[in-house]
Coordinates of C-alpha atoms in Angstrom, one line a residue:
X135 CA 29.6 -49.2 3.2
X136 CA 28.8 -51.6 0.4
X137 CA 27.9 -50.2 -3.1
X138 CA 24.3 -51.2 -2.6
X139 CA 23.9 -49.5 0.8
X140 CA 22.0 -46.2 0.7
X141 CA 23.8 -43.0 1.7
X142 CA 22.8 -41.3 5.0
X143 CA 21.2 -38.5 3.0
X144 CA 19.2 -41.0 0.8
X145 CA 18.2 -42.9 3.9
X146 CA 17.0 -39.7 5.6
X147 CA 15.0 -38.7 2.4
X148 CA 13.4 -42.1 2.4
X149 CA 12.4 -41.9 6.0
X150 CA 10.9 -38.4 5.4
X151 CA 9.0 -39.7 2.4
X152 CA 7.6 -42.6 4.5
X153 CA 6.6 -40.2 7.3
X154 CA 4.6 -37.9 5.0
X155 CA 3.1 -40.8 3.1
X156 CA 1.7 -41.9 6.4
X157 CA 0.6 -38.4 7.5
X158 CA 0.4 -35.9 4.6
X159 CA 0.7 -32.2 5.7
X160 CA -1.0 -29.9 6.1
X161 CA -4.0 -32.0 7.3
X162 CA -6.6 -29.7 5.9
X163 CA -10.0 -31.1 4.9
X164 CA -10.4 -31.3 1.1
X165 CA -13.2 -28.7 1.0
X166 CA -11.2 -26.2 3.1
X167 CA -10.5 -22.9 1.3
X168 CA -8.2 -20.0 2.1
X169 CA -10.4 -17.4 0.2
X170 CA -11.3 -15.6 3.5
X171 CA -7.8 -15.8 5.1
X172 CA -6.6 -12.4 3.8
X173 CA -3.4 -12.4 5.9
X174 CA -2.4 -15.7 4.3
X175 CA -3.3 -14.5 0.8
X176 CA -1.3 -11.3 1.5
X177 CA 1.8 -13.4 2.2
X178 CA 1.3 -15.7 -0.8
X179 CA 0.5 -12.9 -3.3
X180 CA 3.5 -12.2 -5.6
X181 CA 2.5 -8.5 -5.5
X182 CA 3.5 -8.1 -1.9
X183 CA 7.2 -9.0 -2.1
X184 CA 7.6 -7.7 -5.6
X185 CA 6.4 -4.3 -4.6
X186 CA 8.7 -4.3 -1.5
X187 CA 11.6 -5.0 -3.8
X188 CA 10.8 -3.1 -7.0
X189 CA 8.2 -0.4 -6.0
X190 CA 6.1 -1.7 -8.9
X191 CA 3.1 -3.9 -9.2
X192 CA 3.4 -7.1 -11.3
X193 CA 0.6 -8.8 -13.2
X194 CA 0.1 -12.3 -11.9
X195 CA -1.4 -13.6 -15.1
X196 CA 0.9 -16.0 -16.9
X197 CA 3.4 -16.2 -14.0
X198 CA 4.8 -19.6 -13.1
X199 CA 5.0 -20.4 -9.4
X200 CA 6.7 -23.3 -7.7
X201 CA 5.3 -24.7 -4.4
X202 CA 8.4 -26.5 -3.2
X203 CA 7.4 -29.2 -0.7
X204 CA 3.7 -28.8 -1.5
X205 CA 2.5 -31.5 0.8
X206 CA -1.3 -32.1 0.5
X207 CA -1.8 -29.1 -1.8
X208 CA -3.3 -26.5 0.5
X209 CA -0.5 -24.0 -0.1
X210 CA -0.8 -24.5 -3.8
X211 CA -4.5 -23.7 -3.5
X212 CA -3.6 -20.6 -1.6
X213 CA -1.1 -19.6 -4.2
X214 CA -3.7 -20.0 -6.9
X215 CA -6.2 -17.9 -5.0
X216 CA -3.7 -15.2 -4.3
X217 CA -2.3 -15.0 -7.8
X218 CA -5.1 -14.9 -10.4
X219 CA -4.0 -16.3 -13.8
X220 CA -0.8 -17.8 -12.5
X221 CA 0.2 -21.5 -13.1
X222 CA 1.2 -23.4 -9.9
X223 CA 3.6 -26.4 -10.0
X224 CA 3.9 -28.4 -6.8
X225 CA 6.7 -30.9 -6.0
X226 CA 6.9 -33.1 -2.9
X227 CA 8.8 -36.2 -1.8
X228 CA 5.6 -38.0 -0.8
X229 CA 3.6 -39.7 -3.6
X230 CA 0.6 -39.9 -1.2
X231 CA 0.8 -36.2 -0.6
X232 CA 0.9 -35.6 -4.4
X233 CA -2.2 -37.7 -4.8
X234 CA -4.0 -35.6 -2.2
X235 CA -2.8 -32.4 -3.8
X236 CA -4.2 -33.4 -7.2
X237 CA -7.4 -34.4 -5.6
X238 CA -7.6 -31.1 -3.8
X239 CA -7.0 -29.2 -7.0
X240 CA -9.7 -31.1 -8.8
X241 CA -12.2 -30.5 -6.0
X242 CA -11.6 -26.8 -6.4
X243 CA -11.6 -27.0 -10.2
X244 CA -8.0 -25.9 -10.5
X245 CA -6.7 -28.8 -12.7
X246 CA -5.9 -26.4 -15.6
X247 CA -3.8 -24.1 -13.4
X248 CA -1.9 -26.8 -11.4
X249 CA 0.7 -29.6 -12.0
X250 CA 2.1 -31.8 -9.3
X251 CA 5.2 -34.1 -9.3
X252 CA 6.5 -36.6 -6.8
X253 CA 10.1 -35.5 -6.6
X254 CA 12.5 -33.9 -4.2
X255 CA 13.2 -30.2 -4.4
X256 CA 16.8 -31.0 -5.3
X257 CA 15.5 -32.6 -8.5
X258 CA 13.2 -29.8 -9.6
X259 CA 15.7 -28.6 -12.3
X260 CA 14.7 -31.8 -14.2
X261 CA 11.4 -30.2 -15.0
X262 CA 13.2 -27.7 -17.3
X263 CA 11.2 -24.8 -16.0
X264 CA 12.0 -21.3 -14.7
X265 CA 9.8 -19.8 -11.9
X266 CA 8.8 -16.3 -11.2
X267 CA 8.0 -17.1 -7.5
X268 CA 8.9 -20.0 -5.3
X269 CA 7.1 -20.9 -2.1
X270 CA 8.9 -23.2 0.3
X271 CA 6.8 -23.2 3.4
X272 CA 7.7 -25.2 6.5
X273 CA 10.2 -27.4 4.6
X274 CA 13.7 -25.8 4.7
X275 CA 14.5 -26.6 8.3
X276 CA 14.3 -30.4 7.5
X277 CA 17.2 -30.1 5.1
X278 CA 20.7 -31.4 5.9
X279 CA 22.1 -28.2 4.2
X280 CA 19.7 -25.3 3.9
X281 CA 22.3 -23.6 1.6
X282 CA 22.1 -26.5 -0.8
X283 CA 18.3 -26.5 -0.8
X284 CA 18.2 -22.8 -1.4
X285 CA 20.8 -23.2 -4.2
X286 CA 18.6 -25.8 -5.9
X287 CA 15.7 -23.3 -5.9
X288 CA 17.9 -20.5 -7.0
X289 CA 18.9 -22.5 -10.1
X290 CA 15.3 -22.5 -11.4
X291 CA 14.5 -18.9 -10.3
X292 CA 13.9 -16.3 -13.0
X293 CA 16.2 -13.2 -13.1
X294 CA 13.7 -11.1 -11.2
X295 CA 12.2 -14.0 -9.3
X296 CA 11.5 -14.2 -5.6
X297 CA 11.8 -17.1 -3.1
X298 CA 9.8 -17.3 0.1
X299 CA 11.1 -19.8 2.7
X300 CA 11.3 -20.1 6.4
X301 CA 13.3 -21.7 9.2
X302 CA 12.3 -22.6 12.8
X303 CA 13.8 -20.2 15.3
X304 CA 16.4 -21.7 17.5
X305 CA 15.7 -19.2 20.3
X306 CA 11.9 -19.2 20.2
X307 CA 11.5 -23.0 20.0
X308 CA 13.9 -24.0 22.7
X309 CA 11.3 -25.6 25.0
X310 CA 9.8 -27.5 22.0
X311 CA 13.2 -28.9 21.1
X312 CA 13.5 -30.1 24.7
X313 CA 10.0 -31.6 24.4
X314 CA 11.0 -33.5 21.3
X315 CA 14.1 -34.9 23.1
X316 CA 11.9 -35.9 26.1
X317 CA 9.3 -37.7 24.0
X318 CA 12.1 -39.4 22.0
X319 CA 13.5 -40.6 25.3
X320 CA 10.1 -42.0 26.1
X321 CA 10.0 -43.9 22.8
X322 CA 7.3 -41.8 21.2
X323 CA 9.2 -40.6 18.2
X324 CA 9.6 -44.0 16.4
X325 CA 8.1 -44.6 12.9
X326 CA 5.3 -46.8 14.2
X327 CA 4.5 -44.9 17.4
X328 CA 2.4 -42.0 16.2
X329 CA -1.0 -43.5 17.0
X330 CA 0.1 -44.4 20.5
X331 CA 2.1 -41.2 21.1
X332 CA -0.6 -38.5 20.8
X333 CA -2.7 -39.5 23.9
X334 CA 0.4 -40.1 25.9
X335 CA 1.7 -36.6 25.1
X336 CA -1.6 -35.1 26.1
X337 CA -1.9 -37.1 29.3
X338 CA 1.8 -36.4 30.3
X339 CA 1.6 -32.6 29.8
X340 CA -1.8 -32.3 31.5
X341 CA -0.5 -34.0 34.5
X342 CA 2.5 -31.6 34.9
X343 CA 2.4 -28.7 37.3
X344 CA 1.5 -25.4 35.7
X345 CA 4.9 -23.8 36.3
X346 CA 6.9 -26.6 34.5
X347 CA 8.2 -24.9 31.4
X348 CA 7.0 -27.5 29.0
X349 CA 3.4 -26.8 30.1
X350 CA 3.8 -23.1 30.8
X351 CA 5.5 -22.1 27.6
X352 CA 4.5 -24.7 25.0
X353 CA 1.0 -25.9 25.8
X354 CA -2.5 -24.6 25.6
X355 CA -6.0 -26.0 25.8
X356 CA -6.1 -26.4 22.0
X357 CA -3.6 -29.2 22.3
X358 CA -6.2 -31.1 24.4
X359 CA -8.9 -30.8 21.7
X360 CA -9.1 -34.2 19.9
X361 CA -10.5 -32.4 16.8
X362 CA -7.5 -30.1 16.4
X363 CA -4.5 -31.4 18.4
X364 CA -3.2 -34.1 16.0
X365 CA -1.6 -31.7 13.5
X366 CA -0.4 -29.3 16.2
X367 CA 1.3 -31.9 18.3
X368 CA 2.8 -33.8 15.4
X369 CA 4.3 -30.5 14.0
X370 CA 5.7 -29.4 17.3
X371 CA 6.1 -31.8 20.3
X372 CA 6.6 -34.9 18.1
X373 CA 8.2 -33.4 15.0
X374 CA 11.2 -35.5 14.0
X375 CA 14.1 -34.0 12.3
X376 CA 13.2 -30.5 13.6
X377 CA 16.1 -28.0 13.7
X378 CA 16.4 -24.4 14.9
X379 CA 18.3 -21.6 13.3
X380 CA 19.5 -18.1 14.1
X381 CA 19.5 -15.0 12.0
X382 CA 23.3 -15.4 11.4
X383 CA 22.6 -18.9 10.1
X384 CA 20.1 -17.6 7.7
X385 CA 22.5 -14.9 6.3
X386 CA 25.3 -17.5 6.0
X387 CA 23.1 -19.9 4.0
X388 CA 21.9 -17.1 1.7
X389 CA 25.5 -16.1 1.0
X390 CA 26.5 -19.7 0.3
X391 CA 23.6 -20.3 -2.0
X392 CA 24.1 -17.1 -4.0
X393 CA 20.9 -15.4 -2.8
X394 CA 20.2 -12.1 -1.0
X395 CA 17.6 -11.2 1.6
X396 CA 14.7 -9.1 0.3
X397 CA 12.8 -8.8 3.5
X398 CA 11.4 -10.7 6.4
X399 CA 7.8 -11.7 5.6
X400 CA 6.4 -10.0 8.7
X401 CA 8.9 -7.2 8.2
X402 CA 7.2 -4.6 10.4
X403 CA 7.5 -6.9 13.4
X404 CA 11.3 -7.0 13.3
X405 CA 12.0 -3.4 14.3
X406 CA 14.5 -3.1 17.2
X407 CA 13.2 0.5 17.9
X408 CA 9.7 -0.8 18.6
X409 CA 11.0 -2.8 21.6
X410 CA 11.8 0.4 23.5
X411 CA 9.4 2.4 25.5
X412 CA 10.2 5.6 23.5
X413 CA 11.4 4.6 20.0
X414 CA 12.1 8.2 19.2
X415 CA 14.4 8.7 22.3
X416 CA 16.6 5.6 22.4
X417 CA 19.7 5.4 24.6
X418 CA 22.5 7.1 22.8
X419 CA 24.7 4.0 22.5
X420 CA 21.8 2.0 21.0
X421 CA 20.8 4.8 18.7
X422 CA 24.3 5.2 17.3
X423 CA 24.8 1.5 17.0
X424 CA 21.6 0.9 15.1
X425 CA 22.3 3.8 12.7
X426 CA 25.6 2.1 11.8
X427 CA 24.3 -1.4 11.7
X428 CA 23.5 -3.5 8.6
X429 CA 20.3 -5.5 8.2
X430 CA 21.8 -8.8 9.6
X431 CA 22.9 -7.1 12.8
X432 CA 19.6 -5.3 13.4
X433 CA 17.7 -8.6 12.9
X434 CA 20.1 -10.4 15.2
X435 CA 19.6 -7.8 17.9
X436 CA 15.9 -8.2 17.6
X437 CA 15.9 -12.0 17.9
X438 CA 18.2 -11.8 20.9
X439 CA 16.1 -9.2 22.6
X440 CA 12.7 -10.6 21.7
X441 CA 12.6 -14.1 20.3
X442 CA 8.8 -14.3 19.8
X443 CA 8.7 -15.4 16.1
X444 CA 8.3 -19.1 15.6
X445 CA 9.6 -18.8 12.1
X446 CA 12.4 -16.9 10.5
X447 CA 10.1 -16.3 7.6
X448 CA 11.8 -14.5 4.7
X449 CA 11.8 -13.5 1.0
X450 CA 15.0 -13.6 -1.0
X451 CA 16.2 -12.9 -4.5
X452 CA 19.2 -13.0 -6.8
X453 CA 21.9 -10.7 -5.4
X454 CA 22.5 -7.1 -6.5
X455 CA 19.2 -6.9 -8.3
X456 CA 18.5 -3.1 -8.3
X457 CA 14.9 -1.9 -7.5
X458 CA 13.0 -0.7 -10.5
X459 CA 11.5 2.4 -8.9
X460 CA 12.2 4.9 -6.2
X461 CA 10.8 4.1 -2.7
X462 CA 7.7 6.1 -1.9
X463 CA 9.4 7.3 1.4
X464 CA 11.8 9.3 -0.8
X465 CA 9.1 10.9 -3.0
X466 CA 8.4 14.6 -3.2
X467 CA 5.1 16.1 -4.3
X468 CA 6.3 16.1 -7.9
X469 CA 6.6 12.3 -7.7
X470 CA 3.1 11.9 -6.2
X471 CA 1.6 14.1 -9.0
X472 CA 2.7 11.6 -11.7
X473 CA 1.9 8.5 -9.8
X474 CA -0.8 5.8 -10.2
X475 CA -2.4 4.4 -7.1
X476 CA -3.7 0.9 -6.4
X477 CA -5.4 -0.8 -3.5
X478 CA -3.6 -4.0 -2.5
X479 CA -5.4 -6.9 -4.2
X480 CA -6.2 -8.6 -0.9
X481 CA -8.3 -5.5 0.1
X482 CA -10.4 -5.8 -3.0
X483 CA -13.1 -7.8 -1.3
X484 CA -16.8 -7.1 -0.9
X485 CA -16.4 -6.9 2.9
X486 CA -13.9 -4.1 2.5
X487 CA -16.1 -2.2 0.1
X488 CA -19.1 -2.6 2.5
X489 CA -17.0 -1.4 5.5
X490 CA -15.8 1.6 3.5
X491 CA -19.3 2.6 2.5
X492 CA -20.5 2.2 6.0
X493 CA -17.7 4.4 7.4
X494 CA -18.5 7.1 4.8
X495 CA -22.2 7.0 5.4
X496 CA -22.0 7.0 9.2
X497 CA -19.1 9.4 9.4
X498 CA -17.0 7.0 11.4
X499 CA -13.4 5.7 11.1
X500 CA -12.6 2.8 8.9
X501 CA -10.2 0.3 10.5
X502 CA -8.2 -0.9 7.5
X503 CA -6.0 -3.2 9.5
X504 CA -9.0 -5.5 10.4
X505 CA -8.8 -6.8 6.9
X506 CA -5.0 -7.4 6.7
X507 CA -3.4 -7.3 10.1
X508 CA 0.0 -8.6 9.3
X509 CA 1.8 -5.3 8.5
X510 CA 0.2 -3.4 11.4
X511 CA 1.5 -3.2 15.0
X512 CA -1.7 -1.5 16.1
X513 CA -5.0 -0.6 14.5
X514 CA -4.7 1.5 11.4
X515 CA -7.7 3.7 11.0
X516 CA -8.6 6.4 8.4
X517 CA -11.2 9.1 8.4
X518 CA -14.3 8.9 6.1
X519 CA -12.8 11.2 3.6
X520 CA -9.8 8.9 3.2
X521 CA -12.1 5.9 3.1
X522 CA -13.8 7.6 0.1
X523 CA -10.4 7.7 -1.7
X524 CA -9.9 4.0 -0.9
X525 CA -13.4 3.2 -2.3
X526 CA -12.3 4.9 -5.6
X527 CA -9.2 2.6 -5.6
X528 CA -11.4 -0.4 -4.8
X529 CA -13.3 0.3 -8.0
X530 CA -10.1 0.7 -10.1
X531 CA -6.5 2.1 -10.0
X532 CA -6.5 5.9 -10.1
X533 CA -4.0 8.6 -11.1
X534 CA -3.0 10.6 -8.1
X535 CA -4.4 13.8 -9.8
X536 CA -7.9 12.1 -10.0
X537 CA -7.8 11.5 -6.2
X538 CA -6.8 15.1 -5.6
X539 CA -9.9 16.2 -7.6
X540 CA -12.0 13.8 -5.5
X541 CA -10.6 15.4 -2.3
X542 CA -11.5 18.9 -3.5
X543 CA -15.1 17.7 -4.0
X544 CA -15.1 16.2 -0.5
X545 CA -13.5 19.3 1.0
X546 CA -14.5 22.3 -1.2
X547 CA -13.4 24.8 1.4
X548 CA -10.6 25.3 3.9
X549 CA -12.2 24.8 7.2
X550 CA -10.0 27.4 8.8
X551 CA -10.1 30.2 6.2
X552 CA -13.4 29.2 4.6
X553 CA -11.7 30.0 1.3
X554 CA -12.0 27.4 -1.6
X555 CA -9.5 24.6 -1.0
X556 CA -6.8 25.1 -3.6
X557 CA -5.1 22.3 -5.6
X558 CA -1.8 22.7 -3.7
X559 CA -3.4 22.2 -0.3
X560 CA -5.5 19.2 -1.7
X561 CA -2.3 17.7 -3.2
X562 CA -0.5 18.0 0.1
X563 CA -3.4 16.4 2.0
X564 CA -3.9 13.4 -0.3
X565 CA -0.1 12.7 -0.4
X566 CA 0.0 12.8 3.4
X567 CA -3.0 10.5 3.8
X568 CA -1.9 7.9 1.2
X569 CA 1.7 8.2 2.4
X570 CA 0.6 7.0 5.8
X571 CA -1.0 3.9 4.3
X572 CA 1.7 2.9 1.8
X573 CA 4.2 1.5 4.4
X574 CA 1.6 -1.1 5.3
X575 CA 1.1 -1.9 1.6
X576 CA -2.6 -1.1 1.9
X577 CA -2.1 1.2 -1.0
X578 CA 0.5 0.7 -3.7
X579 CA 2.0 3.7 -5.5
X580 CA 4.0 3.4 -8.7
X581 CA 5.5 5.7 -11.3
X582 CA 4.4 5.2 -14.9

């Protein structure tokens, strides 16, 4: 290779830059807003992973957040909405994407809280900044070395900082990888073929028999909708450079980059026990094996049994970072009595307040999971009395003892004995009610 010839890595970066200059991603209208997408905000809120790690609630004001591979700026908009008072810095290879990101921020009046730079993630240390949270969404699987890219982000991560990134699942996307090979064979994956390729893909798959895997497993009517199919097809069937990874690949990359898994983003949907008819009565060999298994083994078992997740979506941190507080699952009543309780920020909406008031006034259950569904495997409902506690938390954080006093006003007598409800019974009832909601992060409990 002559000295002037670009390296294979530089050539790949240049092709990626050209691709996203031609079609910036995500292809969201400028006026689109995530303000009502509370599952998306729940993921992008620093409070969520920080509480999972430290059992404490951080203030987002003044935090510095990196959107690594920010594209057209929609995720930066989401990060700004989810983290009030935080500053968002976006970097992307594509100058055209950066132009759109700046335009989007201006449209939503976020110029003072955002900065955008046309650069690769590997170059981000040149900014001389240290970040409290790094979001790298739908980018990592394009890297030649995911460990190197994670290492570049680790180098600018604050000591207690958190990275969120994701990889395409090798097992779940098998049929799409075959589709990409097929359409490459047909000449539809070339740099100048995008405009021609979309209608050919639609025509080809529509013409297939229903039981052909490409149609049965990787197609739906939405791909035939001209208003919606462009982004979906380009990010799936025609996605160049797409690569799939397994859970062992993820753990190997984290180890090589000097990072440690904090949690899967949809952590409650990675439980092996939930795949069995009776999770409390597993086959003996499985139960003993799971009890002795580490997190990597349990997650690997899940993906081999049930590869339904398109993304291996994860949070990671610096290794050996001890949690700041004791997990609520290990609390006794004495811990509860000194605790302060918060509603998750993404439940502090007017719609949630109205639903809580309606449940209380009508004496019906409040379905909390309708507002944030991600942590729930089935509907999470609470009785009106518990909805009243949540309404207090909607108004402001509360000491546990104040919620116990509220409970005693709601339930002045024991319905069995008809004696006045004593504080010990009220304490037990409130701890049990809130303890059932805390694993979903609908309520957050911390020690002073």
